[in-house]
């Protein structure tokens, strides 16, 4: 089963922005992520890992299918969370995905203290819905909506 472990810009229990951390605290933070990446790569569980550009470089695209697409520059304050990055893992169970997410959440911050940053765990579908019945099933599990 594949899961997407999503890291957003929520700080967890650390109030100080990274700009205020000591260089060795930033180094420890990055080293922790790298060690976890190597471990998950070696176990074959890490499918993909990415850090995304900041929200100030984001674009929102809408298209009516007829006229030219409308492209708006970021940042967009109406969005509650900004995805900072993600890991896609292929694991035997949801419990294992949660275990990995917990390790990501424990990344050290100032003073070596675990940041406890919230990590969103979402199972990835094997295939997209391809007919009305499959879409109804997806909607039922995704948000409790049934036609």
Coordinates of C-alpha atoms in Angstrom, one line a residue:
X1 CA 0.0 0.0 0.0
X2 CA 1.3 3.4 -0.9
X3 CA 0.8 6.4 1.4
X4 CA 1.7 10.0 0.9
X5 CA 3.1 11.6 4.1
X6 CA 2.6 15.3 3.7
X7 CA 4.6 18.0 5.5
X8 CA 3.2 21.5 5.6
X9 CA 4.4 24.7 7.2
X10 CA 2.8 24.1 10.6
X11 CA 5.5 24.5 13.2
X12 CA 4.4 21.9 15.7
X13 CA 5.6 22.9 19.2
X14 CA 8.5 25.0 18.0
X15 CA 7.6 28.7 17.9
X16 CA 10.9 30.0 16.6
X17 CA 11.1 30.2 12.8
X18 CA 14.1 28.4 11.4
X19 CA 15.8 31.7 10.6
X20 CA 16.3 32.1 14.3
X21 CA 17.8 28.6 14.9
X22 CA 21.5 28.2 15.4
X23 CA 23.4 26.8 12.4
X24 CA 24.1 23.5 14.2
X25 CA 20.4 23.1 15.0
X26 CA 19.6 23.5 11.3
X27 CA 22.3 21.0 10.5
X28 CA 20.9 18.4 13.0
X29 CA 17.4 18.9 11.5
X30 CA 18.7 18.3 8.0
X31 CA 20.9 15.4 9.0
X32 CA 17.9 13.7 10.7
X33 CA 15.9 13.9 7.5
X34 CA 18.8 12.6 5.4
X35 CA 19.3 9.6 7.8
X36 CA 15.6 8.8 7.7
X37 CA 15.6 9.1 3.9
X38 CA 18.6 6.7 3.6
X39 CA 17.0 4.2 6.0
X40 CA 13.7 4.2 4.1
X41 CA 15.5 4.0 0.7
X42 CA 17.6 1.0 2.0
X43 CA 14.4 -0.8 3.2
X44 CA 12.8 -0.2 -0.2
X45 CA 9.9 1.6 1.5
X46 CA 10.6 5.1 0.1
X47 CA 9.1 5.6 -3.4
X48 CA 9.7 9.3 -3.7
X49 CA 10.6 12.3 -1.5
X50 CA 10.4 16.0 -2.5
X51 CA 10.7 19.4 -1.0
X52 CA 8.5 22.0 -2.8
X53 CA 9.4 25.6 -3.6
X54 CA 8.0 28.2 -1.3
X55 CA 4.4 29.5 -1.6
X56 CA 5.6 32.8 -3.0
X57 CA 6.5 30.9 -6.2
X58 CA 3.1 29.1 -6.4
X59 CA 0.7 29.5 -9.2
X60 CA -3.1 28.7 -9.2
X61 CA -4.5 27.8 -12.6
X62 CA -8.1 27.8 -13.6
X63 CA -9.5 27.0 -17.0
X64 CA -13.0 27.0 -18.4
X65 CA -12.1 24.8 -21.4
X66 CA -12.7 27.5 -23.9
X67 CA -10.8 30.8 -23.2
X68 CA -7.2 31.0 -22.1
X69 CA -6.3 29.6 -18.7
X70 CA -6.2 32.1 -15.8
X71 CA -2.9 32.0 -13.9
X72 CA -2.6 33.8 -10.6
X73 CA 0.7 34.2 -8.7
X74 CA 1.1 33.3 -5.0
X75 CA 1.2 33.4 -2.1
X76 CA -2.5 32.9 -1.5
X77 CA -3.5 33.6 2.1
X78 CA -6.9 32.0 1.6
X79 CA -5.2 28.6 1.8
X80 CA -5.0 27.3 5.3
X81 CA -1.9 25.1 4.9
X82 CA 1.0 25.1 2.5
X83 CA 2.6 21.9 1.5
X84 CA 6.4 22.1 2.2
X85 CA 7.1 18.6 0.9
X86 CA 6.1 15.0 0.9
X87 CA 7.3 11.4 1.0
X88 CA 5.6 8.6 -0.8
X89 CA 6.1 5.3 1.0
X90 CA 5.2 1.8 -0.1
X91 CA 4.5 -0.2 3.1
X92 CA 2.7 -3.3 4.3
X93 CA 0.2 -1.5 6.5
X94 CA -1.2 1.8 7.6
X95 CA 0.4 1.3 11.0
X96 CA 3.8 1.3 9.3
X97 CA 2.9 4.5 7.4
X98 CA 1.9 6.1 10.7
X99 CA 5.2 4.9 12.3
X100 CA 7.2 6.6 9.6
X101 CA 5.1 9.8 9.9
X102 CA 5.8 9.8 13.6
X103 CA 9.5 9.7 12.9
X104 CA 9.2 12.6 10.5
X105 CA 7.2 14.5 13.2
X106 CA 10.1 14.0 15.6
X107 CA 12.6 15.8 13.5
X108 CA 14.7 17.9 15.9
X109 CA 14.4 21.6 16.3
X110 CA 16.2 24.1 18.6
X111 CA 18.0 22.4 21.4
X112 CA 17.4 19.0 19.8
X113 CA 13.8 19.1 20.9
X114 CA 11.3 17.1 18.6
X115 CA 9.3 19.6 16.6
X116 CA 6.2 17.5 16.7
X117 CA 5.2 18.9 13.4
X118 CA 1.9 17.5 12.2
X119 CA 2.3 15.0 9.3
X120 CA -0.7 14.2 7.2
X121 CA -1.0 10.5 6.2
X122 CA -3.0 9.8 3.1
X123 CA -3.4 6.4 1.4
X124 CA -2.9 6.6 -2.3
X125 CA -5.5 5.0 -4.5
X126 CA -4.3 2.1 -6.8
X127 CA -6.4 3.6 -9.7
X128 CA -8.5 6.7 -10.3
X129 CA -12.3 6.2 -10.5
X130 CA -13.2 5.3 -14.1
X131 CA -17.0 5.1 -13.9
X132 CA -20.0 6.5 -11.9
X133 CA -20.0 3.5 -9.4
X134 CA -16.3 3.8 -8.7
X135 CA -16.7 7.6 -8.2
X136 CA -19.6 7.1 -5.8
X137 CA -17.4 4.7 -3.8
X138 CA -14.5 7.2 -3.8
X139 CA -16.8 10.0 -2.7
X140 CA -18.3 7.9 0.1
X141 CA -14.9 7.1 1.6
X142 CA -13.4 10.6 0.8
X143 CA -16.0 12.7 2.4
X144 CA -19.0 10.6 3.2
X145 CA -21.0 11.8 0.2
X146 CA -23.2 9.3 -1.6
X147 CA -25.3 10.1 -4.7

